[in-house]
GROMACS .gro file of C-alpha atoms in nm:
model
  237
    1MET     CA    1   3.796  -2.271  -4.413
    2GLN     CA    2   4.093  -2.284  -4.159
    3LYS     CA    3   4.434  -2.416  -4.340
    4HIS     CA    4   4.502  -2.790  -4.238
    5ASP     CA    5   4.814  -2.892  -4.363
    6THR     CA    6   4.789  -3.320  -4.475
    7PRO     CA    7   5.036  -3.523  -4.182
    8GLY     CA    8   5.180  -3.576  -4.468
    9THR     CA    9   5.367  -3.333  -4.559
   10ASN     CA   10   5.479  -3.283  -4.199
   11ARG     CA   11   5.834  -3.434  -4.175
   12SER     CA   12   6.020  -3.309  -3.914
   13GLY     CA   13   5.981  -3.621  -3.661
   14SER     CA   14   6.274  -3.882  -3.679
   15THR     CA   15   6.022  -4.165  -3.473
   16LEU     CA   16   5.946  -4.256  -3.798
   17ASN     CA   17   6.228  -4.261  -3.953
   18PRO     CA   18   6.525  -4.447  -3.816
   19SER     CA   19   6.718  -4.482  -4.002
   20LEU     CA   20   6.798  -4.063  -4.076
   21ILE     CA   21   6.829  -4.045  -3.692
   22GLN     CA   22   7.175  -4.199  -3.751
   23THR     CA   23   7.275  -3.975  -4.039
   24GLN     CA   24   7.233  -3.654  -3.847
   25LEU     CA   25   7.354  -3.787  -3.516
   26ALA     CA   26   7.672  -3.858  -3.775
   27PHE     CA   27   7.658  -3.506  -3.891
   28ALA     CA   28   7.641  -3.370  -3.523
   29GLU     CA   29   7.933  -3.545  -3.480
   30SER     CA   30   8.198  -3.515  -3.750
   31VAL     CA   31   8.179  -3.125  -3.637
   32ALA     CA   32   8.294  -2.939  -3.347
   33ALA     CA   33   8.077  -2.781  -3.161
   34THR     CA   34   8.165  -2.404  -3.013
   35PRO     CA   35   8.160  -2.395  -2.763
   36VAL     CA   36   8.251  -2.770  -2.670
   37GLN     CA   37   7.945  -2.901  -2.671
   38GLY     CA   38   7.829  -3.034  -2.321
   39SER     CA   39   7.579  -2.844  -2.090
   40GLU     CA   40   7.872  -2.679  -1.881
   41ASN     CA   41   8.041  -2.473  -2.092
   42ILE     CA   42   7.741  -2.290  -2.249
   43LYS     CA   43   7.711  -2.258  -1.909
   44THR     CA   44   8.058  -2.089  -1.813
   45VAL     CA   45   8.074  -1.874  -2.178
   46ARG     CA   46   7.714  -1.762  -2.087
   47MET     CA   47   7.828  -1.596  -1.664
   48GLN     CA   48   8.112  -1.487  -1.881
   49TYR     CA   49   7.869  -1.306  -2.154
   50ILE     CA   50   7.659  -1.207  -1.817
   51ALA     CA   51   7.949  -1.131  -1.609
   52HIS     CA   52   8.090  -0.863  -1.885
   53ALA     CA   53   7.745  -0.691  -2.005
   54ASP     CA   54   7.665  -0.365  -1.964
   55VAL     CA   55   7.249  -0.273  -1.857
   56VAL     CA   56   6.981  -0.252  -2.096
   57GLY     CA   57   7.008   0.146  -2.163
   58SER     CA   58   6.989   0.390  -1.821
   59PRO     CA   59   6.679   0.569  -1.649
   60ALA     CA   60   6.519   0.852  -1.904
   61PRO     CA   61   6.593   1.188  -1.767
   62LEU     CA   62   6.290   1.428  -1.682
   63LEU     CA   63   6.180   1.732  -1.907
   64ASN     CA   64   6.199   1.895  -1.541
   65GLN     CA   65   6.407   1.852  -1.196
   66ASP     CA   66   6.108   2.053  -0.994
   67SER     CA   67   5.865   1.802  -1.153
   68ALA     CA   68   5.636   1.563  -0.944
   69LEU     CA   69   5.781   1.285  -1.063
   70GLY     CA   70   6.167   1.450  -0.975
   71LYS     CA   71   6.009   1.512  -0.591
   72ALA     CA   72   5.920   1.205  -0.632
   73LEU     CA   73   6.326   1.059  -0.737
   74SER     CA   74   6.492   1.263  -0.494
   75GLU     CA   75   6.214   1.226  -0.201
   76ARG     CA   76   6.166   0.841  -0.246
   77GLY     CA   77   6.435   0.754  -0.485
   78LEU     CA   78   6.460   0.331  -0.556
   79GLU     CA   79   6.101   0.354  -0.592
   80ALA     CA   80   6.071   0.628  -0.752
   81GLN     CA   81   6.293   0.511  -1.090
   82ILE     CA   82   6.053   0.151  -1.029
   83PHE     CA   83   5.767   0.396  -1.124
   84ALA     CA   84   5.910   0.567  -1.381
   85ASP     CA   85   6.023   0.282  -1.574
   86LYS     CA   86   5.761   0.056  -1.587
   87LEU     CA   87   5.566   0.391  -1.704
   88GLY     CA   88   5.709   0.413  -1.977
   89GLN     CA   89   5.751  -0.003  -2.023
   90ARG     CA   90   5.375   0.036  -2.038
   91LEU     CA   91   5.333   0.423  -2.233
   92ALA     CA   92   5.641   0.102  -2.503
   93PHE     CA   93   5.399  -0.160  -2.419
   94GLU     CA   94   5.040   0.008  -2.607
   95ARG     CA   95   5.162   0.198  -2.824
   96SER     CA   96   5.250  -0.219  -2.974
   97GLY     CA   97   4.984  -0.305  -2.896
   98VAL     CA   98   4.756  -0.079  -3.086
   99ARG     CA   99   5.051  -0.216  -3.343
  100LEU     CA  100   4.910  -0.597  -3.345
  101TYR     CA  101   4.541  -0.516  -3.302
  102GLU     CA  102   4.606  -0.334  -3.658
  103ALA     CA  103   4.750  -0.625  -3.751
  104LEU     CA  104   4.514  -0.833  -3.610
  105MET     CA  105   4.182  -0.709  -3.790
  106ASP     CA  106   4.393  -0.732  -4.129
  107LYS     CA  107   4.396  -1.113  -4.088
  108VAL     CA  108   4.096  -1.122  -4.025
  109LEU     CA  109   3.947  -0.914  -4.315
  110ALA     CA  110   4.148  -1.096  -4.513
  111THR     CA  111   3.985  -1.460  -4.416
  112GLU     CA  112   3.580  -1.622  -4.402
  113PHE     CA  113   3.588  -1.439  -4.065
  114ALA     CA  114   3.585  -1.122  -4.204
  115GLY     CA  115   3.235  -1.160  -4.232
  116LYS     CA  116   3.189  -1.159  -3.828
  117PRO     CA  117   3.079  -0.749  -3.784
  118GLU     CA  118   3.077  -0.883  -3.398
  119LEU     CA  119   3.430  -1.056  -3.446
  120THR     CA  120   3.542  -0.746  -3.609
  121ALA     CA  121   3.390  -0.460  -3.372
  122ASP     CA  122   3.549  -0.657  -3.078
  123ILE     CA  123   3.893  -0.609  -3.175
  124GLY     CA  124   3.813  -0.282  -3.333
  125HIS     CA  125   3.701  -0.127  -2.980
  126ILE     CA  126   4.026  -0.320  -2.838
  127CYS     CA  127   4.247  -0.155  -3.085
  128GLN     CA  128   4.078   0.204  -2.979
  129GLU     CA  129   4.136   0.167  -2.618
  130GLU     CA  130   4.507   0.031  -2.662
  131THR     CA  131   4.490   0.341  -2.838
  132GLU     CA  132   4.324   0.528  -2.564
  133HIS     CA  133   4.550   0.409  -2.284
  134PHE     CA  134   4.831   0.540  -2.440
  135LEU     CA  135   4.767   0.858  -2.485
  136MET     CA  136   4.598   0.834  -2.153
  137LEU     CA  137   4.980   0.737  -2.038
  138LYS     CA  138   5.182   0.976  -2.272
  139ASN     CA  139   4.931   1.274  -2.088
  140ILE     CA  140   5.055   1.129  -1.704
  141MET     CA  141   5.355   1.103  -1.854
  142GLU     CA  142   5.436   1.504  -1.963
  143TYR     CA  143   5.237   1.553  -1.574
  144LEU     CA  144   5.477   1.430  -1.415
  145GLY     CA  145   5.723   1.587  -1.627
  146ALA     CA  146   5.906   1.253  -1.748
  147ASP     CA  147   6.020   1.231  -2.114
  148PRO     CA  148   5.755   0.980  -2.341
  149THR     CA  149   5.909   0.974  -2.621
  150ALA     CA  150   6.234   0.843  -2.436
  151ILE     CA  151   6.298   0.447  -2.446
  152THR     CA  152   6.285   0.281  -2.065
  153PRO     CA  153   6.472   0.001  -1.970
  154ALA     CA  154   6.222  -0.192  -1.912
  155ALA     CA  155   6.052   0.007  -2.223
  156ASN     CA  156   6.362  -0.156  -2.387
  157VAL     CA  157   6.283  -0.459  -2.299
  158SER     CA  158   5.936  -0.462  -2.368
  159GLY     CA  159   5.940  -0.428  -2.726
  160VAL     CA  160   6.188  -0.682  -2.799
  161ALA     CA  161   5.913  -0.952  -2.634
  162ALA     CA  162   5.636  -0.717  -2.865
  163GLN     CA  163   5.852  -0.780  -3.146
  164GLY     CA  164   5.830  -1.230  -3.172
  165PHE     CA  165   5.396  -1.137  -3.099
  166LEU     CA  166   5.410  -0.921  -3.469
  167GLN     CA  167   5.594  -1.201  -3.651
  168VAL     CA  168   5.364  -1.329  -3.541
  169ILE     CA  169   5.048  -1.197  -3.624
  170THR     CA  170   5.247  -1.062  -3.967
  171ASP     CA  171   5.302  -1.356  -4.098
  172PRO     CA  172   5.074  -1.479  -4.404
  173ARG     CA  173   5.086  -1.867  -4.287
  174THR     CA  174   4.938  -1.760  -3.983
  175THR     CA  175   4.598  -1.906  -3.865
  176LEU     CA  176   4.328  -1.685  -3.676
  177PRO     CA  177   4.343  -1.914  -3.444
  178GLN     CA  178   4.710  -1.916  -3.328
  179CYS     CA  179   4.683  -1.506  -3.413
  180LEU     CA  180   4.414  -1.510  -3.127
  181GLU     CA  181   4.643  -1.742  -2.884
  182ALA     CA  182   4.954  -1.494  -2.956
  183MET     CA  183   4.675  -1.235  -2.829
  184LEU     CA  184   4.558  -1.396  -2.525
  185SER     CA  185   4.931  -1.470  -2.430
  186LEU     CA  186   5.022  -1.056  -2.502
  187GLU     CA  187   4.692  -1.009  -2.302
  188LEU     CA  188   4.784  -1.150  -2.006
  189THR     CA  189   5.071  -1.013  -1.995
  190ASP     CA  190   4.962  -0.701  -2.017
  191SER     CA  191   4.673  -0.719  -1.731
  192THR     CA  192   4.939  -0.847  -1.537
  193CYS     CA  193   5.167  -0.571  -1.529
  194TRP     CA  194   4.944  -0.210  -1.515
  195GLU     CA  195   4.853  -0.460  -1.170
  196HIS     CA  196   5.250  -0.402  -1.153
  197LEU     CA  197   5.205  -0.074  -1.296
  198ILE     CA  198   4.973   0.057  -0.965
  199GLU     CA  199   5.178  -0.205  -0.733
  200ALA     CA  200   5.457   0.092  -0.843
  201ALA     CA  201   5.285   0.405  -0.867
  202ASP     CA  202   5.121   0.339  -0.485
  203LYS     CA  203   5.490   0.271  -0.377
  204ALA     CA  204   5.586   0.571  -0.568
  205ASP     CA  205   5.356   0.771  -0.340
  206MET     CA  206   5.175   0.898  -0.699
  207ASP     CA  207   4.790   0.905  -0.563
  208ALA     CA  208   4.698   1.192  -0.795
  209VAL     CA  209   4.702   0.951  -1.173
  210THR     CA  210   4.666   0.595  -0.961
  211GLU     CA  211   4.288   0.521  -1.083
  212ASN     CA  212   4.351   0.611  -1.372
  213PHE     CA  213   4.552   0.273  -1.374
  214ARG     CA  214   4.277   0.071  -1.208
  215GLN     CA  215   4.120   0.179  -1.460
  216ALA     CA  216   4.300   0.057  -1.764
  217ALA     CA  217   4.345  -0.288  -1.562
  218GLU     CA  218   4.018  -0.282  -1.584
  219THR     CA  219   3.980  -0.236  -1.910
  220GLU     CA  220   4.257  -0.499  -1.983
  221LYS     CA  221   4.110  -0.808  -1.841
  222GLU     CA  222   3.803  -0.770  -2.018
  223HIS     CA  223   4.053  -0.795  -2.312
  224VAL     CA  224   4.143  -1.031  -2.215
  225GLN     CA  225   3.766  -1.255  -2.191
  226ILE     CA  226   3.750  -1.096  -2.500
  227ILE     CA  227   3.979  -1.264  -2.677
  228GLU     CA  228   3.963  -1.586  -2.544
  229LYS     CA  229   3.571  -1.598  -2.592
  230TRP     CA  230   3.643  -1.499  -2.968
  231LEU     CA  231   3.962  -1.752  -2.911
  232LYS     CA  232   3.708  -2.079  -2.833
  233ALA     CA  233   3.498  -1.894  -3.103
  234VAL     CA  234   3.683  -1.999  -3.409
  235THR     CA  235   3.971  -2.287  -3.329
  236TYR     CA  236   3.713  -2.540  -3.442
  237VAL     CA  237   3.545  -2.341  -3.745
   0.00000   0.00000   0.00000
């Protein structure tokens, strides 16, 4: 059985406890807010931070300036730089994906769904394909003259975003449906970002590697369908 708590133990709502609302309001008014209360003050502080903030990372140096990517950077400029950034992002995302599916498999094996061989087979299949995508991207980066160990700005942001998914999957309290819903969000993002990488490759004239990306994009669409299928299958069990 999935873990469903009894309604009486959830005391997060305030509507059923009107007297406590006044207590909460009184406490909030007794503590000075920093910055001073008001969305405009918060907006001002945010804009000040944004105006003086550094960027997230910087373009990674190439392993070989005479490589295909090096020539593209000199000829295509910004378009090639965006491609290199997104290439690093996909590498980081697929690496995170492997770890997430490994953690998801552990979740499955710890629940009553461990007895469903079709489910474990599908999770293992997706994990293997994520690994293959990671290795494919690593090889392409080396082929183009990029450093697969470097963290590009987009890869940095992608890694931060993936932390939320990892927290959901590895939390012992989360159920399998909750984890699959998180993975569905991840796969939808992954599928869209592969399309963005294909577009960036086209703009940077990287025709030699685009077909690899198209094949991966088709595989990711299948991942979305598989995760959505199992999410529906286990939610009402």
